[in-house]
Short mmCIF file of C-alpha atoms and ligand atoms in Angstrom, two decimals:
data_model
loop_
_atom_site.label_atom_id
_atom_site.label_comp_id
_atom_site.label_asym_id
_atom_site.label_seq_id
_atom_site.Cartn_x
_atom_site.Cartn_y
_atom_site.Cartn_z
CA MET A 1 -0.03 0.04 -0.05
CA THR A 2 2.70 2.24 0.98
CA LEU A 3 4.48 1.44 -2.07
CA GLN A 4 1.42 2.10 -4.31
CA LEU A 5 0.82 5.67 -2.60
CA ALA A 6 4.44 6.44 -3.18
CA THR A 7 4.01 5.32 -6.87
CA ALA A 8 0.84 7.44 -7.38
CA GLU A 9 2.57 10.33 -5.66
CA SER A 10 5.61 10.37 -7.74
CA LEU A 11 3.57 10.00 -11.03
CA ALA A 12 1.44 13.24 -9.91
CA GLN A 13 4.73 14.88 -9.08
CA GLU A 14 6.45 13.86 -12.49
CA LEU A 15 3.39 15.33 -14.33
CA GLN A 16 3.17 18.28 -12.12
CA SER A 17 6.75 19.46 -13.14
CA ARG A 18 6.01 18.66 -16.92
CA ILE A 19 2.92 21.01 -16.67
CA GLU A 20 4.91 23.64 -14.57
CA ALA A 21 7.57 23.65 -17.48
CA ARG A 22 4.92 23.61 -20.17
CA THR A 23 6.61 20.52 -21.64
CA ALA A 24 3.49 18.40 -20.71
CA ARG A 25 1.91 16.98 -24.04
CA VAL A 26 -1.71 17.98 -24.36
CA LEU A 27 -3.94 15.96 -26.40
CA VAL A 28 -7.29 17.18 -27.23
CA VAL A 29 -9.88 14.64 -28.55
CA GLY A 30 -12.57 15.98 -30.92
CA LEU A 31 -11.81 18.98 -32.72
CA GLY A 32 -14.87 20.67 -33.20
CA TYR A 33 -16.42 24.04 -31.80
CA VAL A 34 -14.87 23.29 -28.32
CA GLY A 35 -11.78 21.19 -28.99
CA LEU A 36 -10.23 23.28 -31.59
CA PRO A 37 -10.22 26.58 -29.81
CA LEU A 38 -9.12 24.72 -26.53
CA ALA A 39 -6.08 23.23 -28.58
CA GLU A 40 -5.16 26.57 -29.85
CA THR A 41 -5.41 28.09 -26.22
CA PHE A 42 -2.89 25.39 -25.03
CA ALA A 43 -0.68 25.95 -27.85
CA ALA A 44 -0.61 29.77 -27.58
CA GLN A 45 0.47 29.11 -24.04
CA GLY A 46 3.37 27.26 -25.20
CA TYR A 47 2.56 23.72 -24.47
CA PRO A 48 2.96 20.96 -27.16
CA VAL A 49 -0.46 20.20 -28.52
CA LEU A 50 -1.70 17.03 -30.55
CA GLY A 51 -5.40 17.18 -31.78
CA PHE A 52 -7.26 13.89 -32.45
CA ASP A 53 -10.26 13.46 -34.59
CA ILE A 54 -11.90 10.71 -36.39
CA ASP A 55 -12.82 12.89 -39.10
CA ALA A 56 -9.59 12.61 -41.53
CA ASP A 57 -10.81 15.69 -43.40
CA LYS A 58 -10.76 18.04 -40.57
CA VAL A 59 -7.27 16.74 -39.50
CA ASN A 60 -5.82 17.11 -43.02
CA ARG A 61 -7.45 20.50 -43.23
CA LEU A 62 -5.93 21.66 -39.91
CA ASN A 63 -2.50 20.29 -40.90
CA ARG A 64 -2.70 22.40 -44.12
CA GLY A 65 -3.35 25.33 -42.17
CA GLU A 66 -7.11 25.68 -43.07
CA SER A 67 -10.07 26.34 -40.74
CA TYR A 68 -13.57 24.72 -40.78
CA ILE A 69 -15.15 26.80 -38.32
CA GLY A 70 -16.51 30.13 -39.55
CA HIS A 71 -15.66 32.23 -36.64
CA ILE A 72 -12.04 30.68 -36.42
CA CYS A 73 -10.35 32.53 -39.06
CA PRO A 74 -7.76 30.63 -41.41
CA GLU A 75 -4.76 32.87 -39.98
CA ARG A 76 -5.48 31.61 -36.62
CA ILE A 77 -5.08 27.83 -37.67
CA GLU A 78 -1.99 29.16 -40.06
CA GLU A 79 -0.41 30.47 -36.95
CA LEU A 80 -1.12 27.59 -34.78
CA VAL A 81 0.40 25.04 -37.40
CA ALA A 82 3.54 27.46 -38.03
CA SER A 83 4.19 27.66 -34.29
CA GLY A 84 5.16 24.02 -34.51
CA ARG A 85 3.45 23.33 -31.23
CA PHE A 86 0.32 21.92 -32.97
CA GLU A 87 -0.41 18.77 -35.20
CA ALA A 88 -3.44 17.04 -35.85
CA THR A 89 -3.72 13.44 -36.26
CA THR A 90 -6.38 10.53 -36.77
CA ASP A 91 -3.89 7.93 -35.54
CA PRO A 92 -5.03 6.58 -31.89
CA ALA A 93 -1.68 5.00 -31.26
CA ARG A 94 -0.47 8.36 -30.68
CA PHE A 95 -2.42 8.51 -27.46
CA ARG A 96 0.33 7.28 -25.84
CA GLU A 97 2.40 10.34 -26.23
CA ALA A 98 0.10 12.38 -24.34
CA ASP A 99 0.79 13.59 -20.80
CA ALA A 100 -2.92 15.04 -20.46
CA ILE A 101 -5.79 13.79 -22.67
CA ILE A 102 -8.72 16.13 -22.94
CA ILE A 103 -12.01 14.78 -24.24
CA CYS A 104 -14.32 17.31 -26.14
CA VAL A 105 -16.66 14.69 -28.23
CA PRO A 106 -20.13 15.35 -28.86
CA THR A 107 -22.95 14.40 -26.42
CA PRO A 108 -26.37 14.58 -28.25
CA LEU A 109 -29.45 12.98 -27.60
CA THR A 110 -30.70 9.59 -29.28
CA GLU A 111 -33.97 9.40 -31.19
CA ALA A 112 -35.68 8.64 -28.02
CA ARG A 113 -34.43 11.89 -26.65
CA GLU A 114 -32.12 9.91 -24.32
CA PRO A 115 -28.43 10.92 -23.62
CA ASP A 116 -26.28 9.37 -26.52
CA LEU A 117 -22.98 8.43 -24.73
CA SER A 118 -21.66 6.32 -27.41
CA TYR A 119 -18.82 9.02 -28.44
CA ILE A 120 -17.55 9.29 -24.79
CA GLU A 121 -17.73 5.49 -24.66
CA GLY A 122 -15.91 5.04 -27.86
CA THR A 123 -13.10 7.67 -26.94
CA GLY A 124 -12.96 5.92 -23.62
CA ARG A 125 -12.08 2.67 -25.26
CA THR A 126 -9.30 4.29 -27.47
CA VAL A 127 -7.77 6.09 -24.41
CA ARG A 128 -7.99 2.39 -22.55
CA ASP A 129 -6.10 0.90 -25.20
CA PHE A 130 -3.15 3.35 -25.12
CA LEU A 131 -3.27 4.28 -21.39
CA ARG A 132 0.01 4.31 -19.77
CA PRO A 133 0.93 5.11 -16.01
CA GLY A 134 0.85 8.98 -15.19
CA GLN A 135 -1.46 10.24 -17.66
CA LEU A 136 -4.47 12.69 -16.75
CA VAL A 137 -7.58 12.20 -18.43
CA VAL A 138 -9.99 15.11 -18.47
CA LEU A 139 -13.53 14.86 -19.63
CA GLU A 140 -14.98 18.24 -20.93
CA SER A 141 -18.06 17.13 -23.08
CA THR A 142 -21.41 18.24 -21.38
CA THR A 143 -22.98 15.53 -19.65
CA TYR A 144 -25.13 14.37 -16.63
CA PRO A 145 -23.66 14.05 -12.96
CA GLY A 146 -21.88 10.53 -12.89
CA THR A 147 -20.59 10.03 -16.20
CA THR A 148 -16.92 10.69 -15.52
CA GLU A 149 -16.85 8.35 -12.63
CA ASP A 150 -19.43 5.73 -13.26
CA LEU A 151 -19.21 5.46 -17.24
CA LEU A 152 -15.69 6.72 -18.41
CA ARG A 153 -13.51 5.46 -15.21
CA PRO A 154 -14.74 1.73 -15.64
CA ILE A 155 -13.80 1.75 -19.28
CA LEU A 156 -10.33 3.38 -18.56
CA GLU A 157 -9.65 0.85 -15.83
CA GLU A 158 -10.37 -2.18 -18.14
CA SER A 159 -6.72 -1.35 -19.28
CA GLY A 160 -5.62 -2.91 -15.73
CA LEU A 161 -4.40 0.49 -14.72
CA VAL A 162 -6.40 1.79 -11.48
CA CYS A 163 -7.59 5.33 -11.13
CA GLY A 164 -5.87 7.43 -8.57
CA ARG A 165 -3.26 5.11 -8.46
CA ASP A 166 -1.97 4.76 -11.97
CA PHE A 167 -3.74 7.53 -13.89
CA PHE A 168 -5.64 10.63 -12.97
CA LEU A 169 -9.20 11.74 -13.78
CA ALA A 170 -11.08 14.78 -13.93
CA TYR A 171 -14.04 16.51 -15.36
CA SER A 172 -13.98 20.32 -16.53
CA PRO A 173 -16.99 21.49 -18.29
CA GLU A 174 -16.62 23.56 -21.33
CA ARG A 175 -18.08 26.92 -21.53
CA GLU A 176 -17.40 27.80 -25.15
CA ASP A 177 -19.74 30.86 -26.47
CA PRO A 178 -18.90 30.54 -30.22
CA GLY A 179 -18.86 33.90 -32.00
CA ASN A 180 -18.80 35.93 -28.56
CA ARG A 181 -16.31 38.55 -29.16
CA ASP A 182 -15.81 39.41 -25.45
CA PHE A 183 -15.35 35.80 -24.17
CA ALA A 184 -13.15 33.09 -25.62
CA THR A 185 -11.59 30.05 -23.98
CA ARG A 186 -8.73 32.25 -22.43
CA ASN A 187 -10.85 34.39 -20.35
CA ILE A 188 -13.74 32.19 -19.17
CA PRO A 189 -13.14 30.69 -15.68
CA LYS A 190 -12.98 26.85 -15.73
CA VAL A 191 -14.47 24.74 -12.85
CA VAL A 192 -12.39 21.69 -12.21
CA GLY A 193 -13.48 18.54 -10.20
CA GLY A 194 -11.42 15.62 -9.68
CA PHE A 195 -11.78 11.88 -9.02
CA ASP A 196 -9.44 12.54 -6.09
CA ALA A 197 -7.25 15.37 -4.56
CA ALA A 198 -4.21 14.62 -6.93
CA SER A 199 -6.53 14.40 -10.16
CA ARG A 200 -8.09 17.74 -9.28
CA ALA A 201 -4.68 19.50 -8.51
CA LEU A 202 -3.09 18.10 -11.71
CA ALA A 203 -6.29 19.29 -13.88
CA ALA A 204 -6.19 22.73 -12.09
CA ALA A 205 -2.29 23.21 -12.45
CA LEU A 206 -2.97 22.24 -16.29
CA TYR A 207 -5.68 24.94 -16.90
CA GLU A 208 -4.30 27.68 -14.57
CA PRO A 209 -1.72 28.92 -17.12
CA VAL A 210 -3.95 28.86 -19.91
CA VAL A 211 -7.28 30.34 -18.63
CA GLU A 212 -8.02 33.31 -16.23
CA GLY A 213 -9.35 31.60 -13.30
CA VAL A 214 -9.62 27.91 -12.25
CA VAL A 215 -12.37 27.04 -9.77
CA PRO A 216 -11.83 23.94 -8.03
CA VAL A 217 -14.77 22.03 -6.96
CA SER A 218 -14.90 18.84 -4.47
CA GLY A 219 -15.57 16.27 -7.13
CA THR A 220 -16.41 15.47 -10.73
CA ARG A 221 -19.96 15.21 -9.96
CA VAL A 222 -20.23 18.87 -8.63
CA ALA A 223 -18.31 20.03 -11.90
CA GLU A 224 -20.65 17.90 -14.10
CA ALA A 225 -23.77 19.09 -12.11
CA CYS A 226 -22.55 22.88 -12.48
CA LYS A 227 -22.55 22.70 -16.33
CA ILE A 228 -26.12 21.21 -16.42
CA LEU A 229 -27.17 23.97 -14.01
CA GLU A 230 -25.66 26.81 -16.22
CA ASN A 231 -27.64 25.35 -19.47
CA THR A 232 -30.79 24.61 -17.66
CA TYR A 233 -30.96 28.13 -16.14
CA ARG A 234 -30.88 29.43 -19.60
CA ALA A 235 -33.31 26.86 -21.14
CA VAL A 236 -35.79 27.85 -18.45
CA ASN A 237 -35.30 31.66 -18.42
CA ILE A 238 -35.70 31.64 -22.20
CA ALA A 239 -38.88 29.68 -21.99
CA LEU A 240 -40.08 32.03 -19.29
CA VAL A 241 -39.64 35.09 -21.82
CA ASN A 242 -41.15 33.09 -24.67
CA GLU A 243 -44.22 32.53 -22.71
CA LEU A 244 -44.27 36.24 -21.64
CA LYS A 245 -43.85 37.13 -25.33
CA CYS A 246 -46.96 35.36 -26.25
CA VAL A 247 -49.04 36.72 -23.40
CA PHE A 248 -47.56 40.21 -23.90
CA ASP A 249 -48.12 40.08 -27.60
CA ALA A 250 -51.86 38.88 -27.27
CA MET A 251 -52.20 42.12 -24.89
CA GLY A 252 -50.66 44.44 -27.62
CA ILE A 253 -47.39 44.98 -25.46
CA ASP A 254 -43.89 44.86 -26.90
CA VAL A 255 -41.96 42.20 -24.88
CA TRP A 256 -38.58 43.52 -25.92
CA GLU A 257 -39.44 47.09 -24.61
CA VAL A 258 -40.72 45.42 -21.21
CA ILE A 259 -37.25 43.68 -21.03
CA GLU A 260 -35.35 46.86 -21.64
CA ALA A 261 -37.04 48.56 -19.13
CA ALA A 262 -36.93 45.73 -16.64
CA ARG A 263 -33.18 45.31 -17.12
CA THR A 264 -32.38 49.01 -15.76
CA LYS A 265 -33.08 47.32 -12.17
CA PRO A 266 -29.76 47.24 -10.81
CA PHE A 267 -30.21 43.91 -8.90
CA GLY A 268 -32.26 40.72 -8.76
CA PHE A 269 -33.07 40.77 -12.70
CA GLN A 270 -31.01 39.32 -15.44
CA PRO A 271 -32.41 39.84 -18.85
CA PHE A 272 -32.98 36.96 -21.35
CA TYR A 273 -34.58 37.63 -24.67
CA PRO A 274 -37.27 35.50 -26.60
CA GLY A 275 -36.73 34.16 -29.85
CA PRO A 276 -37.99 31.70 -32.72
CA GLY A 277 -37.03 28.74 -30.41
CA LEU A 278 -33.87 27.00 -28.84
CA GLY A 279 -31.04 25.79 -31.04
CA GLY A 280 -27.49 24.64 -30.95
CA HIS A 281 -25.60 21.81 -29.15
CA CYS A 282 -26.15 22.79 -25.58
CA ILE A 283 -29.22 24.40 -24.52
CA PRO A 284 -32.04 22.29 -26.27
CA ILE A 285 -30.20 19.20 -25.10
CA ASP A 286 -28.15 19.02 -22.07
CA PRO A 287 -31.15 19.66 -19.66
CA PHE A 288 -32.49 16.45 -20.88
CA TYR A 289 -29.39 14.65 -19.81
CA LEU A 290 -30.28 15.53 -16.30
CA THR A 291 -34.03 14.73 -16.87
CA TRP A 292 -32.80 11.27 -17.99
CA VAL A 293 -30.55 10.57 -14.79
CA ALA A 294 -33.06 12.12 -12.47
CA ARG A 295 -35.64 9.36 -13.59
CA LYS A 296 -33.15 6.83 -12.21
CA TYR A 297 -33.38 8.53 -8.96
CA GLY A 298 -37.18 8.66 -8.98
CA VAL A 299 -37.15 12.34 -9.37
CA HIS A 300 -39.23 14.25 -11.95
CA THR A 301 -37.59 17.46 -13.71
CA ARG A 302 -40.73 19.50 -14.27
CA PHE A 303 -39.35 22.86 -14.95
CA ILE A 304 -37.09 21.15 -17.48
CA GLU A 305 -39.93 19.44 -19.36
CA LEU A 306 -41.94 22.61 -19.13
CA ALA A 307 -39.09 24.74 -20.60
CA GLY A 308 -38.70 22.19 -23.27
CA GLU A 309 -42.52 22.26 -24.21
CA VAL A 310 -42.64 26.06 -24.18
CA ASN A 311 -39.51 26.52 -26.29
CA THR A 312 -40.28 23.83 -28.79
CA ALA A 313 -43.53 25.28 -29.45
CA MET A 314 -41.96 28.59 -30.57
CA PRO A 315 -41.51 27.69 -34.31
CA HIS A 316 -45.05 26.79 -34.61
CA TYR A 317 -45.90 30.26 -32.96
CA VAL A 318 -43.54 32.01 -35.55
CA VAL A 319 -45.32 30.31 -38.45
CA GLU A 320 -48.96 31.24 -37.17
CA ARG A 321 -47.53 34.91 -36.80
CA VAL A 322 -46.51 34.63 -40.63
CA ALA A 323 -49.74 33.18 -41.66
CA GLU A 324 -51.64 36.13 -39.78
CA ALA A 325 -49.27 38.84 -41.39
CA LEU A 326 -49.78 37.24 -44.91
CA ASN A 327 -53.48 37.18 -44.19
CA GLU A 328 -53.48 40.92 -43.38
CA ASP A 329 -52.22 41.34 -47.02
CA GLY A 330 -55.06 39.17 -48.36
CA LYS A 331 -52.59 36.37 -48.93
CA PRO A 332 -52.74 32.56 -48.07
CA VAL A 333 -49.43 30.97 -46.86
CA LYS A 334 -50.28 28.42 -50.01
CA GLY A 335 -48.14 29.71 -52.68
CA SER A 336 -46.60 32.71 -50.96
CA ARG A 337 -42.92 33.30 -51.19
CA VAL A 338 -41.40 33.13 -47.89
CA CYS A 339 -37.79 33.71 -47.19
CA VAL A 340 -36.18 32.73 -43.81
CA LEU A 341 -33.07 35.01 -42.83
CA GLY A 342 -30.54 33.12 -40.86
CA VAL A 343 -30.47 29.47 -40.31
CA ALA A 344 -27.56 29.45 -37.83
CA TYR A 345 -28.86 28.80 -34.32
CA LYS A 346 -27.30 32.00 -33.15
CA LYS A 347 -26.00 35.25 -34.41
CA ASP A 348 -22.59 35.42 -36.43
CA VAL A 349 -21.89 31.67 -36.21
CA ASP A 350 -21.97 28.95 -39.03
CA ASP A 351 -23.58 26.38 -36.77
CA PRO A 352 -27.18 25.12 -37.71
CA ARG A 353 -27.55 22.42 -35.14
CA GLU A 354 -30.82 22.02 -33.77
CA SER A 355 -31.80 25.50 -35.28
CA PRO A 356 -35.39 26.64 -35.10
CA ALA A 357 -34.99 27.71 -38.83
CA PHE A 358 -35.56 24.13 -40.08
CA ALA A 359 -38.74 23.63 -38.29
CA VAL A 360 -40.07 27.06 -39.42
CA LEU A 361 -39.01 26.38 -42.94
CA GLU A 362 -40.50 22.82 -42.80
CA MET A 363 -43.91 23.94 -41.38
CA LEU A 364 -44.29 26.62 -44.10
CA ARG A 365 -43.51 24.06 -46.67
CA ARG A 366 -46.12 21.81 -45.25
CA ARG A 367 -48.66 24.69 -45.69
CA GLY A 368 -47.67 25.32 -49.31
CA ALA A 369 -45.34 28.26 -48.95
CA ARG A 370 -42.48 28.64 -51.35
CA VAL A 371 -39.95 28.68 -49.12
CA SER A 372 -36.35 29.83 -49.53
CA TYR A 373 -33.48 31.13 -46.96
CA ASN A 374 -30.51 33.34 -46.89
CA ASP A 375 -27.70 32.81 -44.56
CA PRO A 376 -24.23 34.58 -44.83
CA HIS A 377 -22.51 31.70 -43.00
CA ILE A 378 -24.28 28.75 -44.35
CA PRO A 379 -24.26 28.49 -48.19
CA ALA A 380 -26.32 25.25 -48.39
CA LEU A 381 -28.57 23.35 -45.87
CA PRO A 382 -26.81 20.41 -44.50
CA ALA A 383 -28.37 17.27 -43.77
CA MET A 384 -29.78 17.28 -40.35
CA ARG A 385 -31.03 14.44 -38.06
CA HIS A 386 -34.68 15.53 -38.09
CA HIS A 387 -35.21 17.54 -41.21
CA THR A 388 -35.06 16.56 -44.87
CA ILE A 389 -35.36 20.27 -46.15
CA ARG A 390 -32.37 20.84 -48.91
CA LEU A 391 -31.80 24.27 -50.08
CA GLN A 392 -29.24 26.81 -51.27
CA SER A 393 -28.89 30.47 -49.71
CA GLU A 394 -30.36 33.07 -51.82
CA ALA A 395 -28.58 36.10 -52.57
CA LEU A 396 -30.48 39.18 -51.00
CA THR A 397 -30.67 41.34 -54.48
CA PRO A 398 -33.05 44.14 -54.41
CA GLU A 399 -35.12 42.17 -56.95
CA PHE A 400 -35.04 38.93 -54.91
CA LEU A 401 -36.28 40.84 -51.61
CA ALA A 402 -39.06 42.77 -53.55
CA ALA A 403 -40.32 39.38 -55.04
CA GLN A 404 -40.91 37.84 -51.37
CA ASP A 405 -44.35 37.91 -49.89
CA CYS A 406 -42.70 37.77 -46.45
CA LEU A 407 -39.11 37.75 -44.86
CA VAL A 408 -38.89 35.89 -41.53
CA VAL A 409 -35.80 37.01 -39.37
CA VAL A 410 -34.94 33.86 -37.48
CA THR A 411 -31.08 34.96 -36.69
CA ASP A 412 -30.18 38.42 -36.68
CA HIS A 413 -26.69 38.03 -38.14
CA SER A 414 -24.38 41.30 -37.85
CA ALA A 415 -24.15 41.11 -41.61
CA TYR A 416 -27.67 41.91 -42.44
CA ASP A 417 -28.46 45.52 -43.15
CA PHE A 418 -32.18 45.59 -41.97
CA GLU A 419 -32.85 48.95 -43.23
CA GLU A 420 -31.64 48.09 -46.75
CA ILE A 421 -33.58 44.99 -46.40
CA ALA A 422 -36.96 46.90 -45.22
CA ARG A 423 -36.21 49.41 -48.28
CA HIS A 424 -37.14 46.59 -50.79
CA ALA A 425 -39.41 44.02 -48.73
CA ALA A 426 -43.30 44.18 -48.50
CA LEU A 427 -43.27 42.43 -45.12
CA ILE A 428 -41.02 41.19 -42.31
CA VAL A 429 -41.98 38.85 -39.37
CA ASP A 430 -39.09 39.45 -37.14
CA THR A 431 -38.24 37.11 -34.18
CA ARG A 432 -35.37 38.84 -32.78
CA ASN A 433 -36.05 42.30 -32.59
CA ALA A 434 -33.42 42.98 -35.28
CA THR A 435 -35.66 45.71 -36.99
CA ALA A 436 -36.17 47.76 -33.71
CA GLY A 437 -35.25 51.44 -34.69
CA ILE A 438 -35.25 51.13 -38.33
CA ALA A 439 -37.30 53.41 -40.71
CA PRO A 440 -39.66 50.75 -42.15
CA GLY A 441 -40.73 52.89 -45.05
CA ARG A 442 -43.47 51.02 -47.13
CA CYS A 443 -42.61 47.67 -45.60
CA ARG A 444 -44.70 46.39 -42.90
CA ILE A 445 -42.96 44.84 -39.86
CA ARG A 446 -44.42 42.29 -37.38
CA LYS A 447 -42.70 41.04 -34.33
CA ALA A 448 -43.03 37.35 -33.43
N1 LIG B 501 -20.50 24.21 -29.32
C1 LIG B 501 -20.82 24.78 -28.09
O1 LIG B 501 -20.77 25.90 -27.93
C2 LIG B 501 -20.50 24.10 -26.80
C3 LIG B 501 -20.44 24.91 -25.40
C4 LIG B 501 -20.09 24.13 -24.43
C5 LIG B 501 -20.05 22.64 -24.37
N2 LIG B 501 -20.18 22.07 -25.53
C6 LIG B 501 -20.07 20.72 -25.39
O2 LIG B 501 -18.65 20.36 -26.00
C7 LIG B 501 -18.79 18.75 -26.40
C8 LIG B 501 -18.38 19.05 -27.84
O3 LIG B 501 -19.18 19.98 -28.63
P1 LIG B 501 -18.70 20.57 -30.00
O4 LIG B 501 -19.58 21.80 -30.24
O5 LIG B 501 -17.36 20.82 -30.03
O6 LIG B 501 -19.13 19.35 -30.96
P2 LIG B 501 -18.42 19.25 -32.43
O7 LIG B 501 -19.31 18.49 -33.01
O8 LIG B 501 -18.40 20.58 -33.07
O9 LIG B 501 -17.09 18.71 -32.48
C9 LIG B 501 -16.81 17.28 -32.07
C10 LIG B 501 -15.70 16.80 -32.60
O10 LIG B 501 -15.34 15.45 -32.20
C11 LIG B 501 -15.03 14.72 -33.30
N3 LIG B 501 -15.44 13.19 -32.89
C12 LIG B 501 -16.53 12.62 -32.89
N4 LIG B 501 -16.31 11.21 -32.14
C13 LIG B 501 -15.07 11.33 -32.17
C14 LIG B 501 -14.28 10.13 -31.58
N5 LIG B 501 -14.68 9.08 -30.92
N6 LIG B 501 -12.87 10.63 -31.51
C15 LIG B 501 -12.49 11.84 -31.70
N7 LIG B 501 -13.22 12.83 -32.27
C16 LIG B 501 -14.51 12.45 -32.31
C17 LIG B 501 -15.95 14.97 -34.45
O11 LIG B 501 -15.63 14.58 -35.76
C18 LIG B 501 -16.08 16.47 -34.08
O12 LIG B 501 -14.96 16.98 -34.98
C19 LIG B 501 -20.26 18.61 -26.30
O13 LIG B 501 -20.47 17.72 -25.13
C20 LIG B 501 -21.03 19.76 -26.11
O14 LIG B 501 -22.27 19.60 -25.38
C21 LIG B 501 -20.32 22.45 -26.66
#
């Protein structure tokens, strides 16, 4: 026992010194919206970084110095590769070279809206196959409390190595907000929970030089729960303002004006904004990870379910407002030309995952509208899990705008000049308050 403790201690000390000297090799698994900026951040702070992805196309593009994420400019990737501190690979055998392995793979829902942990399990098996004593494994993917220790740890221990004795394990939730110009990986504090004190200390030491603020918590479950709290908080509050939007709209009150007034209260109020429904990889999905695990403990998550219900109903609400607005012009939905502006799930990003734009387009098409879309960041609609609609982005020429019976603002990208759009359009249904303050001219603007 004494010998084992001594071994764990010396392994930890060795890794700690490599981290302090910034010679510890960091392996980032999953080079997507989260993993790629993280890899860049570690390399920028002097760590040698290896990026692993199963998508050979992404790996080849990175090694050529190209970017495949809209808000990450190619110059940043060129610099990263030119620094000599970053290399991308599809070769799992290179896991052995890593001192710290950070897992940023997807955590979606299955068709039955249950956690799909297959990506974490798959990565866990690859880590297991090449695990060596002294490595630190950190899970960053968003998931329910218990995943790191109850799901990942047993897979890693199939290697014969024991967690806390031979290798170290931690969870640190990703808080990436793609497209946010004020906050990037570097200046977002990082919560860190370890399997044991040594794991937590090593994970904290690893992140401390690269992010502004590490927040150690008592264990991996608290860190996992923290991420779920953050995302559930957003989902529930967005549902609340979406519900208020419907109520106030029926009463002829502008919800955005109400929120602007309410946010002048200097305490006890944080503004959230209504919209066409939730999108992205996180907010519409993560709360249901908690719902699923809560059921195993006999607890029903009513707030989460209700928020999901309200938010999922929003695209339908938008389509009803479009139908009403067309009706005011004496036009049926059937046969009307309706163009959706913005199909990315949020402003200024090229990520369409779970975007409510797909539901809006499909519902309008089912009613017979001649639908089209424009998104300066998404030239063609990619194949989506639940949607079959395939279109190419239309150029917003004055002729095209004038030919539309209705334009529906789903995503208020900065690239849109709404004044110019309103100059040519007949009708705009605005789900984002993007047209606030513009002179509508002859264009009718309806909020939804
Ligand atoms: N996108 C966000 O804004 C955001 C924010 C916070 C947290 N998260 C969480 O971070 C995690 C990753 O999300 P993302 O948006 O970066 O996803 P993503 O789809 O952009 O990237 C995931 C990457 O992992 C790769 N991959 C899949 N299986 C793999 C495997 N077995 N081995 C190696 N690579 C594999 C994919 O090819 C892809 O490049 C998720 O759990 C998500 O919930 C995302």
